[in-house]
Coordinates of C-alpha atoms in Angstrom, one line a residue:
M9 CA -0.3 0.3 0.2
L10 CA 3.0 2.5 0.6
R11 CA 5.1 1.4 -2.3
R12 CA 1.7 2.3 -3.8
L13 CA 1.5 5.2 -2.9
V14 CA 4.9 6.3 -2.9
V15 CA 4.6 5.6 -7.0
W16 CA 1.6 7.9 -6.9
L17 CA 2.9 10.7 -5.1
Q18 CA 6.6 10.8 -8.5
V19 CA 4.3 10.5 -11.3
R20 CA 1.8 13.4 -10.0
N21 CA 2.5 16.9 -11.2
P22 CA 5.1 19.4 -9.0
L23 CA 1.7 21.2 -8.2
T24 CA -0.2 18.5 -6.8
K25 CA 2.5 17.4 -5.2
I26 CA 2.8 21.0 -3.0
L27 CA -0.6 20.5 -2.8
C28 CA -0.7 17.1 -0.7
V29 CA 1.9 18.3 1.2
A30 CA 0.2 21.2 1.8
L31 CA -3.0 19.3 3.2
A32 CA 0.2 17.1 5.4
D33 CA 1.3 20.0 6.9
L34 CA -2.3 21.5 7.4
F35 CA -3.9 18.4 8.9
T36 CA -0.3 17.9 11.4
L37 CA -0.2 21.8 12.6
T38 CA -3.9 21.5 13.4
I39 CA -2.8 18.4 15.9
A40 CA 0.1 20.8 17.4
V41 CA -2.8 23.2 18.0
F42 CA -4.8 20.8 19.7
F43 CA -1.8 19.1 22.1
S44 CA -0.5 22.7 22.4
Y45 CA -3.7 23.6 24.2
V46 CA -4.2 20.4 25.7
L47 CA -1.0 20.8 27.7
R48 CA -2.0 24.1 28.2
I49 CA -5.2 23.6 30.6
S50 CA -3.6 20.1 31.3
D51 CA -7.3 19.1 30.0
F52 CA -7.9 16.6 27.5
Q53 CA -10.6 18.7 25.6
L54 CA -11.1 21.0 22.8
P55 CA -11.2 24.9 23.0
A56 CA -14.8 26.5 23.2
W57 CA -16.9 26.7 19.7
E58 CA -16.7 30.7 19.7
K59 CA -13.1 30.6 19.8
L60 CA -11.9 27.5 17.5
P61 CA -11.0 30.0 14.6
L62 CA -8.3 32.0 16.7
Y63 CA -6.9 28.9 17.7
L64 CA -6.9 27.1 13.9
L65 CA -5.4 30.0 12.7
A66 CA -2.2 29.3 13.7
P67 CA -1.4 26.5 11.1
F68 CA -2.5 28.3 8.0
L69 CA 0.5 31.3 9.2
S70 CA 2.4 28.3 9.0
I71 CA 2.0 27.0 5.8
A72 CA 1.0 30.5 4.2
S73 CA 5.7 31.5 6.2
A74 CA 6.8 28.5 5.2
G75 CA 5.5 28.9 1.6
I76 CA 7.0 32.2 1.4
A77 CA 10.2 31.1 2.7
G78 CA 10.2 28.6 -0.3
V79 CA 9.8 25.2 1.8
Y80 CA 7.1 23.8 -0.6
K81 CA 9.4 24.6 -3.3
S82 CA 12.1 21.6 -2.3
A83 CA 11.2 18.5 -3.8
A84 CA 9.9 15.5 -0.3
R85 CA 12.9 13.2 -1.2
S86 CA 15.8 16.2 -0.9
F87 CA 14.7 17.5 2.5
T88 CA 18.3 18.5 3.2
E89 CA 20.0 21.4 5.6
D90 CA 19.4 24.0 3.8
V91 CA 15.8 23.6 3.5
E92 CA 15.3 22.4 7.3
R93 CA 16.8 25.9 7.8
R94 CA 14.4 27.6 6.0
L95 CA 11.8 25.7 7.8
L96 CA 13.1 26.6 11.1
Y97 CA 13.7 30.9 10.3
S98 CA 9.5 30.7 8.6
Q99 CA 7.8 28.6 12.1
I100 CA 9.9 31.9 14.5
I101 CA 8.1 34.4 13.1
V102 CA 4.7 32.6 12.8
P103 CA 4.6 32.5 17.7
L104 CA 4.9 36.4 16.7
I105 CA 2.9 37.5 14.2
W106 CA -0.5 35.2 16.0
A107 CA 0.4 36.7 19.2
F108 CA 0.6 39.8 17.7
L109 CA -2.5 39.9 15.8
L110 CA -3.9 38.8 19.4
L111 CA -2.8 41.5 20.9
F112 CA -4.0 43.6 17.8
F113 CA -7.8 43.2 17.8
N114 CA -7.3 42.8 21.6
L115 CA -9.2 39.2 21.6
S116 CA -9.8 38.2 24.9
G117 CA -10.6 34.1 26.2
F118 CA -7.4 33.0 25.5
A119 CA -4.7 31.0 26.5
R120 CA -1.5 33.1 25.1
S121 CA 0.3 31.0 26.2
V122 CA -0.4 28.2 23.6
V123 CA 1.5 30.9 21.0
V124 CA 4.6 28.8 22.6
I125 CA 3.3 25.4 22.8
Y126 CA 2.1 25.7 19.3
G127 CA 5.4 27.0 17.9
I128 CA 8.0 24.3 19.5
F129 CA 5.6 21.8 18.3
A130 CA 4.8 22.7 14.7
V131 CA 8.9 22.9 14.5
L132 CA 9.3 19.4 15.5
L133 CA 6.4 18.1 13.2
M134 CA 7.2 19.8 10.5
I135 CA 10.6 18.4 10.3
L136 CA 9.1 14.5 11.4
I137 CA 6.7 14.8 8.6
R138 CA 9.5 15.8 6.3
R139 CA 12.3 13.0 7.1
V140 CA 9.5 10.6 7.1
A141 CA 8.4 11.5 3.6
A142 CA 12.3 11.8 2.5
A143 CA 13.1 7.7 4.4
T144 CA 10.1 6.6 2.6
F145 CA 11.1 7.8 -1.1
N146 CA 14.5 6.9 -0.5
I147 CA 13.8 3.7 0.5
G148 CA 12.3 3.2 -2.3
N149 CA 14.8 4.3 -4.8
S150 CA 17.2 2.1 -2.6
E151 CA 15.2 -0.8 -3.4
A152 CA 15.4 -0.5 -6.9
I153 CA 19.6 -0.7 -6.9
P154 CA 21.0 -3.5 -4.3
Q155 CA 24.1 -1.8 -2.3
R156 CA 26.4 -4.5 -4.4
D157 CA 25.4 -3.0 -7.9
Q158 CA 25.8 0.7 -6.6
T159 CA 29.0 2.2 -7.3
P160 CA 31.2 3.4 -4.3
V161 CA 32.5 6.7 -4.3
I162 CA 35.0 9.2 -2.4
I163 CA 33.7 12.7 -2.3
Y164 CA 36.5 15.7 -1.8
G165 CA 35.1 18.7 0.4
T166 CA 33.2 18.9 4.0
G167 CA 31.9 22.0 2.6
R168 CA 28.0 22.5 2.5
H169 CA 29.0 21.5 -1.3
G170 CA 30.7 18.2 -0.2
I171 CA 28.0 17.3 3.1
Q172 CA 24.6 18.0 0.1
L173 CA 26.0 15.6 -2.4
A174 CA 26.5 13.1 -0.4
E175 CA 23.1 13.1 0.8
T176 CA 21.8 13.5 -3.2
L177 CA 24.3 10.2 -3.5
K178 CA 22.3 8.1 -0.5
R179 CA 19.0 9.5 -1.6
Q180 CA 19.3 8.6 -5.6
G181 CA 21.1 5.5 -5.0
R182 CA 23.6 4.4 -7.8
F183 CA 26.4 6.0 -6.3
R184 CA 27.3 5.4 -2.7
P185 CA 29.2 7.0 -0.7
V186 CA 32.0 6.0 1.7
A187 CA 34.5 8.5 2.3
F188 CA 34.9 11.7 2.4
L189 CA 38.5 13.9 1.4
D190 CA 39.6 16.7 2.7
T191 CA 42.8 19.6 3.6
D192 CA 40.9 20.7 7.2
Y193 CA 42.8 19.0 9.1
T194 CA 40.1 20.2 12.4
L195 CA 38.0 17.2 10.4
L196 CA 40.3 14.8 10.0
N197 CA 39.4 11.0 11.8
R198 CA 35.7 13.0 12.1
T199 CA 32.4 11.5 11.1
M200 CA 30.6 13.2 9.5
L201 CA 26.5 11.8 7.7
G202 CA 28.3 8.2 8.7
L203 CA 31.4 8.9 6.3
K204 CA 34.7 9.0 7.9
V205 CA 36.9 11.9 6.9
N206 CA 40.5 11.4 5.6
A207 CA 43.3 13.8 5.1
I208 CA 44.3 13.3 1.0
E209 CA 47.5 12.0 2.1
D210 CA 45.9 9.1 3.0
I211 CA 44.1 7.9 0.1
S212 CA 45.7 4.4 -0.6
S213 CA 44.2 3.3 2.8
V214 CA 41.0 4.4 2.0
L215 CA 41.0 2.6 -1.2
A216 CA 41.8 -0.6 -0.2
R217 CA 39.3 0.0 2.8
T218 CA 36.5 1.3 0.6
G219 CA 37.3 -0.4 -2.6
A220 CA 36.5 3.1 -4.7
R221 CA 37.9 3.7 -8.1
E222 CA 35.8 7.2 -7.8
V223 CA 36.0 10.4 -6.6
I224 CA 34.2 13.5 -6.7
I225 CA 35.3 16.6 -6.4
A226 CA 32.7 19.1 -4.9
K227 CA 34.6 22.1 -3.5
A228 CA 33.6 24.9 -5.6
E229 CA 35.9 27.2 -4.2
L230 CA 39.2 25.4 -5.5
S231 CA 41.6 27.5 -7.2
R232 CA 43.0 25.5 -10.6
S233 CA 46.4 24.8 -9.9
N234 CA 45.4 23.7 -7.0
R235 CA 43.0 21.7 -8.7
R236 CA 45.1 20.2 -11.0
V237 CA 47.1 19.4 -8.3
L238 CA 44.5 17.6 -6.3
V239 CA 43.6 15.7 -9.7
E240 CA 47.4 14.7 -10.3
K241 CA 47.6 12.9 -7.7
L242 CA 44.0 11.5 -7.6
L243 CA 45.0 10.3 -11.4
D244 CA 47.8 9.0 -10.0
K245 CA 46.4 6.6 -8.2
G246 CA 43.9 5.2 -10.9
L247 CA 40.9 6.7 -9.9
L248 CA 38.5 8.4 -12.3
V249 CA 38.1 12.2 -11.5
K250 CA 34.6 13.2 -11.4
T251 CA 33.0 16.8 -10.5
I252 CA 29.8 18.5 -10.1
P253 CA 28.9 20.7 -12.8
D254 CA 26.4 23.4 -10.9
I255 CA 25.7 23.4 -7.7
D256 CA 23.2 26.3 -7.0
E257 CA 20.7 23.2 -7.8
M258 CA 21.9 21.0 -5.9
L259 CA 21.4 23.1 -3.2
D260 CA 17.8 24.1 -4.2
G261 CA 17.0 21.0 -4.5
K262 CA 17.0 20.6 -7.8
F263 CA 20.5 18.3 -8.4
D264 CA 20.1 15.4 -10.4
I265 CA 23.4 13.7 -9.7
N266 CA 23.4 12.2 -13.8
A267 CA 24.8 15.6 -13.8
V268 CA 28.0 14.8 -12.2
R269 CA 30.6 14.8 -15.2
P270 CA 34.5 14.0 -15.8
I271 CA 36.6 16.3 -15.3
K272 CA 37.8 18.0 -18.0
L273 CA 40.9 18.9 -19.2
E274 CA 39.6 22.8 -19.2
D275 CA 38.9 22.6 -16.0
L276 CA 42.5 22.4 -14.9
L277 CA 44.7 23.9 -17.6
G278 CA 45.1 28.4 -18.2
R279 CA 44.4 29.8 -14.2
D280 CA 41.6 30.7 -12.5
P281 CA 39.0 33.4 -14.4
V282 CA 39.5 36.9 -13.7
P283 CA 36.1 38.6 -13.5
P284 CA 35.6 41.0 -17.0
D285 CA 36.0 44.8 -16.3
Q286 CA 32.5 45.6 -16.2
V287 CA 32.9 49.3 -17.0
L288 CA 35.9 48.0 -19.5
M289 CA 33.3 45.7 -21.4
E290 CA 30.4 48.4 -21.5
K291 CA 32.8 51.2 -22.7
A292 CA 33.4 49.1 -26.0
V293 CA 29.9 48.0 -27.2
R294 CA 26.5 49.5 -25.0
G295 CA 24.5 51.6 -26.9
M296 CA 26.6 50.4 -30.1
S297 CA 26.2 48.2 -33.1
I298 CA 28.6 45.4 -33.4
L299 CA 29.6 43.5 -36.6
V300 CA 31.2 40.4 -36.1
T301 CA 33.3 38.6 -38.8
G302 CA 34.1 35.0 -38.4
A303 CA 30.9 35.4 -35.7
G304 CA 30.4 31.3 -36.7
G305 CA 33.7 30.2 -35.7
S306 CA 35.4 29.5 -32.0
I307 CA 36.6 33.2 -31.7
G308 CA 34.1 35.2 -33.2
S309 CA 30.9 33.5 -31.8
E310 CA 32.1 33.0 -28.3
I311 CA 32.8 37.5 -28.7
V312 CA 28.8 37.5 -29.6
R313 CA 28.2 35.4 -26.7
Q314 CA 30.4 38.1 -24.0
V315 CA 29.3 41.2 -25.9
E316 CA 25.3 40.5 -26.1
P317 CA 24.6 41.0 -22.3
F318 CA 26.2 44.4 -22.0
G319 CA 23.8 46.3 -24.2
P320 CA 25.0 46.7 -27.6
T321 CA 21.8 47.9 -29.5
K322 CA 22.6 45.3 -32.1
I323 CA 24.6 42.4 -33.1
V324 CA 25.8 41.3 -36.9
M325 CA 27.1 38.1 -37.3
I326 CA 28.7 37.1 -40.6
D327 CA 30.7 33.8 -42.0
N328 CA 30.3 32.4 -44.8
N329 CA 29.5 28.8 -43.6
E330 CA 26.0 28.7 -43.2
F331 CA 25.9 26.1 -40.4
A332 CA 28.4 27.5 -38.0
L333 CA 26.2 30.9 -38.8
F334 CA 22.9 29.3 -37.9
E335 CA 24.2 27.4 -35.1
I336 CA 25.7 30.6 -33.5
N337 CA 22.2 32.2 -34.0
R338 CA 20.4 29.8 -32.7
D339 CA 22.1 29.5 -29.6
M340 CA 21.9 33.3 -29.1
E341 CA 17.8 33.5 -29.7
K342 CA 17.7 30.5 -27.4
R343 CA 19.2 32.6 -24.6
Q344 CA 18.0 35.7 -25.5
R345 CA 14.3 33.7 -24.5
G346 CA 15.3 33.1 -21.1
D347 CA 17.3 36.8 -20.2
A348 CA 14.6 39.4 -22.0
S349 CA 17.7 41.2 -23.6
D350 CA 16.4 43.4 -26.5
C351 CA 19.7 43.3 -28.7
N352 CA 18.9 43.1 -31.7
L353 CA 20.4 39.4 -34.1
I354 CA 21.7 39.6 -37.1
P355 CA 22.8 36.5 -39.1
L356 CA 24.1 37.4 -42.2
L357 CA 26.0 34.8 -44.8
A358 CA 28.8 36.9 -46.2
D359 CA 32.6 36.4 -47.9
I360 CA 35.1 38.9 -46.6
L361 CA 37.0 39.6 -50.1
D362 CA 33.1 40.7 -51.2
E363 CA 34.2 44.4 -50.6
A364 CA 30.6 45.8 -52.1
R365 CA 28.9 43.6 -49.9
I366 CA 31.2 44.3 -46.3
K367 CA 30.5 47.8 -47.3
Q368 CA 26.5 47.7 -47.6
I369 CA 26.4 45.8 -44.5
I370 CA 28.4 48.5 -42.5
T371 CA 26.1 51.3 -44.2
S372 CA 23.1 49.2 -43.9
H373 CA 23.5 48.5 -40.1
K374 CA 25.0 51.7 -39.0
V375 CA 27.8 49.8 -37.5
D376 CA 30.0 51.2 -34.6
V377 CA 32.6 48.3 -33.6
V378 CA 33.6 45.4 -35.4
F379 CA 35.3 42.8 -34.3
H380 CA 37.3 40.8 -37.1
A381 CA 38.1 37.1 -36.2
A382 CA 37.4 35.7 -39.4
A383 CA 39.9 33.7 -40.8
Y384 CA 42.1 30.4 -41.7
K385 CA 43.7 29.6 -38.6
H386 CA 45.2 25.7 -39.5
V387 CA 48.5 26.2 -39.9
R388 CA 49.0 22.8 -42.3
M389 CA 45.2 23.3 -43.9
V390 CA 46.9 27.2 -45.1
Q391 CA 50.3 25.0 -46.1
E392 CA 48.5 23.4 -48.0
N393 CA 46.3 26.2 -49.7
A394 CA 48.4 29.5 -49.9
V395 CA 46.7 31.1 -52.3
A396 CA 43.2 30.6 -50.2
G397 CA 44.3 31.1 -46.9
I398 CA 46.9 34.4 -47.7
R399 CA 43.8 36.0 -49.8
N400 CA 40.8 34.9 -47.0
N401 CA 43.7 36.4 -43.9
V402 CA 45.4 38.9 -45.7
W403 CA 43.6 40.6 -48.1
G404 CA 40.0 39.7 -46.0
T405 CA 41.5 42.1 -43.5
K406 CA 42.2 45.0 -46.3
I407 CA 38.8 44.9 -47.2
V408 CA 36.9 44.5 -44.2
A409 CA 39.5 47.1 -42.4
E410 CA 39.4 50.5 -45.2
A411 CA 35.8 49.6 -45.7
A412 CA 35.2 49.8 -41.4
L413 CA 37.7 53.6 -42.4
D414 CA 36.2 55.4 -45.5
L415 CA 32.4 54.4 -43.7
G416 CA 33.5 56.2 -40.5
V417 CA 33.1 52.7 -37.8
K418 CA 34.2 54.3 -34.5
L419 CA 36.7 51.1 -33.8
F420 CA 38.4 47.8 -35.3
V421 CA 39.9 45.3 -33.9
L422 CA 41.7 42.5 -35.2
V423 CA 41.9 39.2 -33.7
S424 CA 45.4 38.1 -34.1
T425 CA 47.6 34.8 -33.0
D426 CA 51.0 34.1 -31.4
K427 CA 51.4 32.1 -34.9
A428 CA 52.0 35.7 -36.4
V429 CA 55.7 36.0 -34.2
R430 CA 59.0 35.3 -36.3
P431 CA 56.7 32.5 -38.4
T432 CA 58.2 29.8 -40.1
S433 CA 54.4 28.6 -41.5
I434 CA 51.6 30.9 -44.3
M435 CA 48.8 31.0 -41.8
G436 CA 51.5 33.1 -39.4
A437 CA 53.3 34.8 -41.8
S438 CA 49.4 35.9 -43.7
K439 CA 48.2 36.8 -39.8
R440 CA 51.4 38.7 -39.3
V441 CA 50.7 40.8 -42.8
A442 CA 47.0 40.8 -41.8
E443 CA 48.6 42.7 -38.7
L444 CA 50.7 45.2 -40.3
V445 CA 47.3 46.4 -42.9
V446 CA 45.8 47.4 -39.3
Q447 CA 48.7 49.1 -37.7
A448 CA 49.4 50.6 -41.4
L449 CA 45.7 52.3 -41.2
A450 CA 46.2 53.2 -37.6
K451 CA 49.0 55.7 -38.4
L452 CA 46.9 57.6 -41.1
K453 CA 46.0 60.9 -39.6
R454 CA 42.7 62.8 -39.7
R455 CA 41.0 59.2 -39.3
K456 CA 38.1 58.3 -37.1
T457 CA 38.5 54.8 -36.8
I458 CA 40.1 53.4 -34.1
F459 CA 42.4 50.4 -35.5
T460 CA 44.1 47.8 -32.8
I461 CA 45.4 44.3 -32.9
V462 CA 44.9 41.4 -30.1
R463 CA 47.2 38.7 -29.9
F464 CA 46.8 35.2 -27.9
G465 CA 47.4 32.0 -28.8
N466 CA 45.4 28.7 -28.5
V467 CA 41.9 28.7 -27.2
L468 CA 41.1 25.0 -25.8
G469 CA 38.2 23.3 -27.9
S470 CA 38.6 25.4 -30.6
T471 CA 38.6 24.2 -34.2
G472 CA 41.1 21.8 -35.9
S473 CA 43.2 22.5 -32.3
V474 CA 44.9 19.7 -31.1
V475 CA 42.1 18.8 -27.8
P476 CA 39.5 17.6 -30.3
L477 CA 41.8 16.0 -32.4
F478 CA 43.5 14.3 -29.6
R479 CA 39.5 13.8 -27.9
E480 CA 39.5 11.8 -30.7
Q481 CA 42.0 9.4 -31.2
I482 CA 41.7 8.5 -27.6
S483 CA 37.6 7.6 -27.9
K484 CA 38.9 5.2 -31.0
G485 CA 41.5 3.1 -28.8
G486 CA 44.8 5.5 -29.6
P487 CA 47.1 5.7 -31.3
V488 CA 47.5 9.8 -29.5
Q489 CA 49.3 11.3 -32.6
V490 CA 51.6 14.2 -30.7
T491 CA 54.4 15.9 -33.2
D492 CA 57.5 15.8 -30.7
P493 CA 58.1 15.4 -27.2
D494 CA 59.3 18.9 -26.8
V495 CA 56.3 20.7 -28.2
T496 CA 55.6 23.3 -26.2
R497 CA 52.3 25.5 -27.0
Y498 CA 50.8 28.3 -24.7
F499 CA 46.5 27.7 -23.7
M500 CA 43.7 29.8 -23.1
L501 CA 40.0 29.1 -22.8
I502 CA 37.2 30.5 -24.9
P503 CA 35.5 32.8 -22.6
E504 CA 38.6 34.2 -21.2
A505 CA 40.0 34.9 -24.8
A506 CA 37.0 36.7 -26.0
Q507 CA 36.5 38.5 -23.1
L508 CA 40.1 40.1 -22.9
V509 CA 39.7 40.8 -26.6
V510 CA 36.4 43.3 -26.1
Q511 CA 38.4 44.3 -23.1
A512 CA 41.4 45.0 -24.9
G513 CA 39.2 46.7 -27.2
A514 CA 38.3 49.7 -25.1
M515 CA 41.9 50.6 -23.8
A516 CA 42.7 51.1 -27.8
R517 CA 43.8 54.1 -29.0
G518 CA 45.0 53.4 -31.9
G519 CA 48.1 51.1 -33.4
E520 CA 48.0 48.5 -30.1
V521 CA 49.0 45.5 -30.7
F522 CA 47.6 44.6 -27.6
V523 CA 48.9 40.6 -25.9
L524 CA 47.1 38.9 -23.8
D525 CA 48.7 37.1 -21.0
M526 CA 48.6 33.2 -21.7
G527 CA 50.5 32.0 -18.4
E528 CA 53.1 29.0 -18.6
P529 CA 53.1 27.3 -22.0
V530 CA 52.0 23.5 -21.5
R531 CA 54.0 20.9 -23.3
I532 CA 51.6 18.7 -25.9
Q533 CA 53.0 14.9 -24.9
D534 CA 51.8 16.4 -20.9
L535 CA 48.8 17.4 -22.3
A536 CA 48.5 14.0 -24.2
E537 CA 48.9 11.9 -20.5
T538 CA 46.3 14.1 -18.5
M539 CA 43.3 13.3 -21.6
I540 CA 43.9 9.7 -21.6
E541 CA 44.4 9.4 -17.8
L542 CA 41.1 11.6 -17.8
A543 CA 39.5 9.1 -19.3
G544 CA 40.3 6.8 -17.0
L545 CA 42.7 5.0 -19.3
T546 CA 46.5 4.6 -19.2
R547 CA 49.8 4.8 -21.2
K548 CA 50.6 2.0 -23.1
S549 CA 54.3 2.3 -23.4
A550 CA 58.3 0.5 -22.7
A551 CA 57.3 0.8 -18.7
N552 CA 53.7 -0.3 -19.4
P553 CA 53.7 -2.4 -21.7
N554 CA 49.5 -3.4 -20.7
G555 CA 48.4 0.5 -21.0
D556 CA 45.4 1.5 -23.2
I557 CA 46.4 4.4 -25.3
E558 CA 49.9 4.0 -27.7
I559 CA 51.6 7.8 -27.9
V560 CA 53.3 8.3 -31.7
Y561 CA 55.4 11.0 -32.4
S562 CA 54.7 11.8 -37.0
G563 CA 57.5 14.9 -35.8
L564 CA 56.9 18.0 -37.1
R565 CA 55.5 20.0 -40.3
D566 CA 56.4 21.8 -42.9
G567 CA 55.4 25.0 -40.9
E568 CA 55.2 24.3 -37.6
K569 CA 57.1 25.8 -34.6
M570 CA 58.3 23.3 -31.2
Y571 CA 57.5 26.8 -29.1
E572 CA 55.2 29.8 -30.1
E573 CA 55.8 33.4 -29.0
L574 CA 53.8 36.1 -27.7
Q575 CA 55.6 39.6 -29.1
I576 CA 58.1 40.6 -31.5
G577 CA 61.1 42.8 -29.5
S578 CA 61.2 43.4 -26.4
D579 CA 59.4 46.6 -25.7
V580 CA 55.9 45.8 -23.2
S581 CA 54.3 47.3 -20.7
A582 CA 51.6 46.8 -18.6
T583 CA 48.2 48.6 -19.3
S584 CA 45.6 49.1 -16.8
H585 CA 44.0 45.0 -17.5
Q586 CA 46.6 42.7 -15.3
R587 CA 46.0 40.1 -18.0
I588 CA 46.5 42.6 -21.1
M589 CA 49.9 44.1 -22.1
N590 CA 50.9 46.4 -24.9
S591 CA 53.6 45.7 -27.4
M592 CA 55.4 48.6 -29.6
E593 CA 56.1 46.8 -32.5
F594 CA 57.7 47.5 -35.8
S595 CA 55.4 48.4 -38.5
L596 CA 54.9 49.8 -42.1
N597 CA 52.7 53.0 -44.0
Q598 CA 50.4 52.7 -46.6
A599 CA 52.4 53.3 -49.0
K600 CA 55.0 50.7 -48.5
L601 CA 52.8 48.0 -47.7
N602 CA 50.2 48.7 -50.9
K603 CA 53.2 48.9 -52.9
Y604 CA 53.5 44.7 -52.0
L605 CA 50.5 44.3 -51.8
E606 CA 48.5 45.9 -54.8
D607 CA 50.9 44.7 -57.0
K608 CA 48.8 42.2 -59.3
V609 CA 52.2 40.2 -61.0
V610 CA 52.3 39.0 -57.0
W611 CA 48.9 37.4 -57.1
K612 CA 49.1 35.8 -60.5
N613 CA 51.7 33.7 -59.4
Q614 CA 51.8 31.6 -56.7
Q615 CA 55.2 31.2 -55.2
K616 CA 55.7 35.0 -55.8
L617 CA 52.6 35.6 -53.7
I618 CA 54.0 33.2 -50.6
Q619 CA 57.1 34.8 -51.1
T620 CA 56.1 38.4 -50.7
V621 CA 54.0 37.3 -47.9
M622 CA 56.8 35.4 -45.9
E623 CA 59.3 38.7 -46.7
L624 CA 56.9 41.1 -44.9
A625 CA 56.3 39.7 -42.1
K626 CA 60.5 38.6 -41.9
M627 CA 60.5 42.7 -42.5
S628 CA 58.7 43.5 -40.2
Q629 CA 60.3 41.3 -37.0

């Protein structure tokens, strides 16, 4: 019978469930009033009929107060310390309101000490009924998965996040928490929720005692650097490491344990994020009509996402890839429905080499700011398709930048790359020449447009980057192909890079090459090994012939470098932003640059074109 009632309640809609809980509270609180009255008069009888409404006022006050405190928003099976605290606070005030009403309306013949007794009974009974309900629902869940089929897990963190996670795991059955890990030595060897708190140094004995092979990190305040050290220790023990995506959902009683995910490379690499400077973000885009070229790409699409909350009137998104443009437009429309934003989104299929089309877009949409992120960026692809890469990266930048100048755009920001510094590839050289184009325009007198450049290294997960490639190779069982064991690259998270591009634009006065602080370079082999371990696998090598994934070396391809650099020369100064530096670099005037770029002979001969671009890039180092 109880099982049927539990199943019946589980499939009801939320409103029905709330009504059932409120009715149960009304019944329980009415009993609380009755017993309070009986204790007060020391006689087992009901109050006089004409006084009965005064006594029955209390249950309705209690239910209203609990509702205002959000107690009824929490699922019955999720009765946590947070909900219990809200319930307690909501009921403390009920006796005060009840007593005030009795005094204000001068209602005589009422045993006022009942108010205090009722307050105690109300809290105890409301907590009791919820604990019984939670236990009932969770018994139903635990019966579905026998303990032998549950996965034993260790929880790192004993704060409210860790406690909440342990309670959730116990209720939802698929995982079985067996121990806590923490670095707070005041808690070591104590028991919380029946689980022992252990030091991270004791992980080996914990594993031997519990048989756990998984750890879930539930410490929101853990910095990236500390998280990286912790994960390395856990991975060395052969553990599968997971983390919690959104702790706020869990604290609201809505957390779904299926949302616990394996820890990602992005959680470990890079620095702790610096919140964007709202003043700089707004200065760059508020009230402006924004044009983002390459809006379907990794950086372009993230620039769109980052600027939209800061009040632009319009974001014109152009790309020559239909599907990529469709995806960012769909994503932004979904976001706007949730945020009730009034920013106008304009997705336009366009080629940056189409000068007339670019000018028509800037004119018709009265563009104020251009973020030029459109580029061919894959080193090998541009190396093998040199003319197309140079036309897009150099001539395309020239067309968009000169259109911005001619039509009075306020700000033009070129998104560049560390491969433009002392380039050995055609892609890097083409981006350096694109920088020269923008620098030359910035030198012009009586110009209205501010031209600036933002240069940075790789971003994690971008199209054509090594991280998605490694993930694909690992998912297929390997091998993972690394060019050289000593090759290094800079990495940054895409949202941070996009935010810094926008903030650098706000600081521009004209002609700057802003260089982003990328942190320390990362060995690509270390990156591959970490990704293998995060997948719960081991590297196959001579020392470990039974490993899962082998790393093989392909050698550096044409145009690839052992390491990348971020600035030309050493004349670098700080800016008002800790992650943005200003690099003073050589540039050419527009007349000299155009002598090379507008030579029709150069563009008709592929070898001559490549030679010219490489010479220009070398000349400017």
